[in-house]
CSV table of C-alpha atoms in Angstrom, one decimal:
chain,number,residue,atom,x,y,z
A,10,UNK,CA,-17.8,27.7,-1.8
A,11,UNK,CA,-18.9,26.0,-5.0
A,12,UNK,CA,-19.2,22.2,-5.3
A,13,UNK,CA,-17.4,20.4,-8.1
A,14,UNK,CA,-18.3,16.7,-8.6
A,15,UNK,CA,-16.7,14.1,-10.8
A,16,UNK,CA,-17.9,10.7,-12.0
A,17,UNK,CA,-17.1,7.9,-12.1
A,18,UNK,CA,-14.7,7.8,-9.2
A,19,UNK,CA,-12.6,5.2,-11.0
A,20,UNK,CA,-12.5,3.5,-14.4
A,21,UNK,CA,-10.8,0.5,-15.8
A,22,UNK,CA,-10.5,0.1,-19.5
A,23,UNK,CA,-8.5,-2.0,-22.0
A,24,UNK,CA,-5.9,-0.5,-24.2
A,25,UNK,CA,-7.5,0.8,-27.4
A,26,UNK,CA,-10.9,1.5,-25.7
A,27,UNK,CA,-12.3,5.0,-25.9
A,28,UNK,CA,-13.6,6.4,-22.7
A,29,UNK,CA,-15.2,9.5,-21.1
A,30,UNK,CA,-16.0,11.0,-17.8
A,31,UNK,CA,-17.9,13.8,-16.3
A,32,UNK,CA,-17.3,17.0,-14.2
A,33,UNK,CA,-20.4,18.8,-12.8
A,34,UNK,CA,-20.4,22.3,-11.4
A,35,UNK,CA,-22.9,25.0,-10.5
A,36,UNK,CA,-24.1,26.7,-13.7
A,37,UNK,CA,-24.8,30.0,-11.9
A,38,UNK,CA,-21.9,32.4,-11.7
A,39,UNK,CA,-19.7,30.2,-13.9
A,40,UNK,CA,-16.2,31.6,-14.6
A,41,UNK,CA,-13.9,28.9,-15.9
A,42,UNK,CA,-13.4,25.1,-15.8
A,43,UNK,CA,-9.9,23.6,-15.6
A,44,UNK,CA,-8.9,20.0,-16.4
A,45,UNK,CA,-5.7,18.5,-14.9
A,46,UNK,CA,-4.1,15.1,-15.3
A,47,UNK,CA,-2.2,13.7,-12.3
A,48,UNK,CA,0.0,10.7,-12.7
A,49,UNK,CA,1.3,8.9,-9.6
A,50,UNK,CA,4.5,10.5,-8.1
A,51,UNK,CA,4.3,13.4,-10.6
A,52,UNK,CA,2.9,16.9,-10.6
A,53,UNK,CA,-0.6,17.6,-11.7
A,54,UNK,CA,-0.4,18.8,-15.3
A,55,UNK,CA,-2.8,21.3,-16.8
A,56,UNK,CA,-4.8,19.9,-19.8
A,57,UNK,CA,-7.4,22.5,-20.6
A,58,UNK,CA,-8.9,25.8,-19.4
A,59,UNK,CA,-12.4,26.2,-20.7
A,60,UNK,CA,-14.5,29.3,-20.5
A,61,UNK,CA,-17.2,29.5,-23.2
A,62,UNK,CA,-20.4,27.5,-23.4
A,63,UNK,CA,-20.0,25.0,-26.2
A,64,UNK,CA,-16.2,25.1,-26.0
A,65,UNK,CA,-14.4,22.1,-27.3
A,66,UNK,CA,-10.7,21.6,-26.8
A,67,UNK,CA,-8.4,18.9,-28.0
A,68,UNK,CA,-4.9,17.8,-27.2
A,69,UNK,CA,-3.8,14.7,-29.1
A,70,UNK,CA,-6.2,11.9,-28.2
A,71,UNK,CA,-7.8,13.8,-25.3
A,72,UNK,CA,-10.6,16.3,-25.8
A,73,UNK,CA,-13.1,18.1,-23.6
A,74,UNK,CA,-16.4,19.8,-24.0
A,75,UNK,CA,-18.2,22.4,-21.9
A,76,UNK,CA,-21.8,23.1,-21.2
A,77,UNK,CA,-22.1,26.1,-18.8
A,78,UNK,CA,-25.9,26.3,-19.0
A,79,UNK,CA,-26.4,22.8,-17.5
A,80,UNK,CA,-23.2,22.8,-15.6
A,81,UNK,CA,-21.1,19.9,-16.9
A,82,UNK,CA,-17.9,19.2,-18.8
A,83,UNK,CA,-16.9,15.9,-20.5
A,84,UNK,CA,-13.4,14.6,-20.9
A,85,UNK,CA,-12.9,12.1,-23.7
A,86,UNK,CA,-9.9,9.9,-24.4
A,87,UNK,CA,-9.8,8.2,-27.8
A,88,UNK,CA,-8.0,4.9,-28.1
A,89,UNK,CA,-6.7,4.7,-24.5
A,90,UNK,CA,-3.1,3.8,-23.9
A,91,UNK,CA,-1.5,2.5,-20.7
A,92,UNK,CA,0.3,5.9,-20.4
A,93,UNK,CA,-3.1,7.5,-20.1
A,94,UNK,CA,-3.4,5.9,-16.6
A,95,UNK,CA,-3.7,8.8,-14.2
A,96,UNK,CA,-6.2,10.7,-12.1
A,97,UNK,CA,-8.1,13.3,-14.0
A,98,UNK,CA,-9.2,16.3,-12.0
A,99,UNK,CA,-11.5,19.1,-12.9
A,100,UNK,CA,-11.6,22.4,-11.0
A,101,UNK,CA,-13.3,25.8,-11.0
A,102,UNK,CA,-12.1,29.1,-9.6
A,103,UNK,CA,-13.7,29.9,-6.3
A,104,UNK,CA,-16.2,32.8,-6.0
A,105,UNK,CA,-16.7,33.2,-9.7
A,106,UNK,CA,-13.0,33.9,-10.3
A,107,UNK,CA,-12.6,36.7,-7.8
A,108,UNK,CA,-10.7,34.4,-5.5
A,109,UNK,CA,-7.5,32.8,-6.7
A,110,UNK,CA,-7.9,29.3,-5.5
A,111,UNK,CA,-9.4,26.5,-7.4
A,112,UNK,CA,-12.1,24.2,-6.1
A,113,UNK,CA,-11.3,20.6,-7.2
A,114,UNK,CA,-13.5,17.6,-7.7
A,115,UNK,CA,-12.3,14.3,-6.2
A,116,UNK,CA,-11.1,13.1,-9.6
A,117,UNK,CA,-11.6,10.1,-11.8
A,118,UNK,CA,-8.9,7.5,-11.6
A,119,UNK,CA,-8.3,5.9,-15.0
A,120,UNK,CA,-6.5,2.6,-15.3
A,121,UNK,CA,-5.7,1.3,-18.8
A,122,UNK,CA,-4.7,-2.3,-19.1
A,123,UNK,CA,-2.4,-3.3,-21.9
B,12,UNK,CA,12.5,26.8,-17.3
B,13,UNK,CA,12.4,25.3,-13.9
B,14,UNK,CA,9.0,24.3,-12.6
B,15,UNK,CA,7.6,24.4,-9.1
B,16,UNK,CA,9.8,22.4,-6.6
B,17,UNK,CA,8.9,21.1,-3.2
B,18,UNK,CA,10.9,19.6,-0.4
B,19,UNK,CA,11.1,17.2,1.1
B,20,UNK,CA,9.4,14.7,-1.2
B,21,UNK,CA,8.5,12.5,1.7
B,22,UNK,CA,8.3,13.2,5.4
B,23,UNK,CA,7.5,10.8,8.2
B,24,UNK,CA,7.0,12.3,11.6
B,25,UNK,CA,5.7,11.3,15.0
B,26,UNK,CA,2.4,12.7,16.3
B,27,UNK,CA,3.0,15.9,18.2
B,28,UNK,CA,6.1,17.0,16.3
B,29,UNK,CA,6.2,20.1,14.1
B,30,UNK,CA,7.0,19.9,10.4
B,31,UNK,CA,8.0,22.4,7.8
B,32,UNK,CA,7.3,22.0,4.1
B,33,UNK,CA,9.0,24.1,1.5
B,34,UNK,CA,7.8,25.4,-1.9
B,35,UNK,CA,9.9,27.2,-4.6
B,36,UNK,CA,7.5,28.6,-7.2
B,37,UNK,CA,8.2,29.4,-10.8
B,38,UNK,CA,10.2,32.6,-11.0
B,39,UNK,CA,8.0,35.6,-11.8
B,40,UNK,CA,4.8,34.0,-10.6
B,41,UNK,CA,3.1,36.3,-8.1
B,42,UNK,CA,0.5,33.9,-6.8
B,43,UNK,CA,1.3,30.8,-4.7
B,44,UNK,CA,-1.1,28.2,-3.4
B,45,UNK,CA,-1.0,25.4,-1.0
B,46,UNK,CA,-3.4,22.4,-1.3
B,47,UNK,CA,-3.5,19.0,0.2
B,48,UNK,CA,-5.0,15.6,-0.7
B,49,UNK,CA,-5.9,13.3,2.1
B,50,UNK,CA,-6.7,9.7,1.4
B,51,UNK,CA,-10.0,9.3,-0.5
B,52,UNK,CA,-10.5,13.1,-0.7
B,53,UNK,CA,-10.2,15.7,-3.4
B,54,UNK,CA,-7.6,18.4,-3.5
B,55,UNK,CA,-8.4,20.7,-0.7
B,56,UNK,CA,-7.4,24.4,-0.7
B,57,UNK,CA,-5.4,25.6,2.3
B,58,UNK,CA,-4.0,29.1,1.7
B,59,UNK,CA,-2.9,31.3,-1.1
B,60,UNK,CA,-0.6,34.3,-1.5
B,61,UNK,CA,-0.9,37.1,-4.1
B,62,UNK,CA,2.0,39.5,-4.3
B,63,UNK,CA,2.3,41.6,-1.2
B,64,UNK,CA,-1.4,41.3,-0.3
B,65,UNK,CA,-2.4,39.6,2.9
B,66,UNK,CA,-2.8,35.8,2.3
B,67,UNK,CA,-6.1,34.1,2.0
B,68,UNK,CA,-6.0,31.7,4.9
B,69,UNK,CA,-9.6,30.6,4.6
B,70,UNK,CA,-8.8,27.0,3.9
B,71,UNK,CA,-6.5,26.3,6.8
B,72,UNK,CA,-8.1,23.5,8.8
B,73,UNK,CA,-6.9,24.6,12.3
B,74,UNK,CA,-4.6,27.1,14.0
B,75,UNK,CA,-1.9,24.5,14.0
B,76,UNK,CA,-1.3,25.3,10.3
B,77,UNK,CA,0.5,28.4,9.2
B,78,UNK,CA,2.4,29.5,6.1
B,79,UNK,CA,4.6,32.3,5.1
B,80,UNK,CA,6.1,33.6,1.9
B,81,UNK,CA,9.4,35.3,2.1
B,82,UNK,CA,10.4,37.9,-0.4
B,83,UNK,CA,7.5,37.1,-2.6
B,84,UNK,CA,9.1,33.8,-3.6
B,85,UNK,CA,9.7,30.8,-1.4
B,86,UNK,CA,6.9,29.6,0.9
B,87,UNK,CA,7.0,27.4,4.0
B,88,UNK,CA,3.9,25.6,5.3
B,89,UNK,CA,4.3,24.8,9.0
B,90,UNK,CA,2.2,22.3,10.8
B,91,UNK,CA,2.6,22.3,14.6
B,92,UNK,CA,1.8,19.4,16.9
B,93,UNK,CA,1.0,17.1,14.0
B,94,UNK,CA,-1.9,14.8,14.2
B,95,UNK,CA,-2.5,11.5,12.3
B,96,UNK,CA,-5.3,13.2,10.3
B,97,UNK,CA,-2.7,15.6,8.9
B,98,UNK,CA,-1.3,12.8,6.8
B,99,UNK,CA,-1.7,13.8,3.2
B,100,UNK,CA,0.1,14.8,0.1
B,101,UNK,CA,0.7,18.6,0.3
B,102,UNK,CA,0.9,20.3,-3.1
B,103,UNK,CA,2.1,23.7,-3.9
B,104,UNK,CA,1.2,25.6,-7.1
B,105,UNK,CA,2.0,29.0,-8.6
B,106,UNK,CA,0.5,31.2,-11.2
B,107,UNK,CA,1.3,34.4,-12.9
B,108,UNK,CA,-1.4,36.1,-10.8
B,109,UNK,CA,-4.4,35.0,-8.9
B,110,UNK,CA,-8.0,35.3,-10.1
B,111,UNK,CA,-8.9,35.9,-13.8
B,112,UNK,CA,-9.9,33.4,-16.4
B,113,UNK,CA,-6.6,32.0,-17.4
B,114,UNK,CA,-5.4,31.3,-13.9
B,115,UNK,CA,-3.5,28.3,-14.9
B,116,UNK,CA,-1.8,26.9,-11.9
B,117,UNK,CA,1.5,25.0,-12.2
B,118,UNK,CA,1.9,22.4,-9.5
B,119,UNK,CA,4.9,21.0,-7.8
B,120,UNK,CA,5.4,17.2,-7.2
B,121,UNK,CA,4.1,17.4,-3.6
B,122,UNK,CA,5.3,16.4,-0.2
B,123,UNK,CA,3.9,13.2,1.2
B,124,UNK,CA,3.5,13.6,4.9
B,125,UNK,CA,2.9,10.6,7.1
B,126,UNK,CA,2.2,11.2,10.8
B,127,UNK,CA,2.7,8.0,12.9
């Protein structure tokens, strides 16, 4: 089973700050990388699915990049707002995608102070 | 359309009791997954169902845990003789199919289980 790691574990920023955090995964047998956002008391919400080395995806103020050769993805939030406070999870399909379940990192918990 | 729903949203039980957690996936989704998040841990895979195939039970932590999916739709996760370490948020997710690149999984709001 592959190992997905995220850092930092938690992050506290002020409203308006831009921030970023990291997801690391094994570069061998890469299949896809998923980013989810999980707000307290709500369902985890899919942000991005990334597959190609060099991919960059954007949704509003949130963007993500992917480097499959070195095994990492960055998630960026520009001009953080209090509503961005959530735990951000990354995940990769198990066994190179042949198995259905995702292997998740422990998440980065972001708190944005107004 | 309706998303994934789970019930109950919260469950408090005494050690040694059995509990059942329910998941209603998105209509038409053939794959259904159960995960849990214990305090301080990441989302941990438990079991998944794909169509009529035998479920992948490789993530179940002990034989006290079982799950079934009736009619390819609703799923029930059963924990027998609950222990305090079973306390966690149990999440259900569904997707159009399992495996494949665009295996976007849609999650329910979870059931928070507390074992006293």
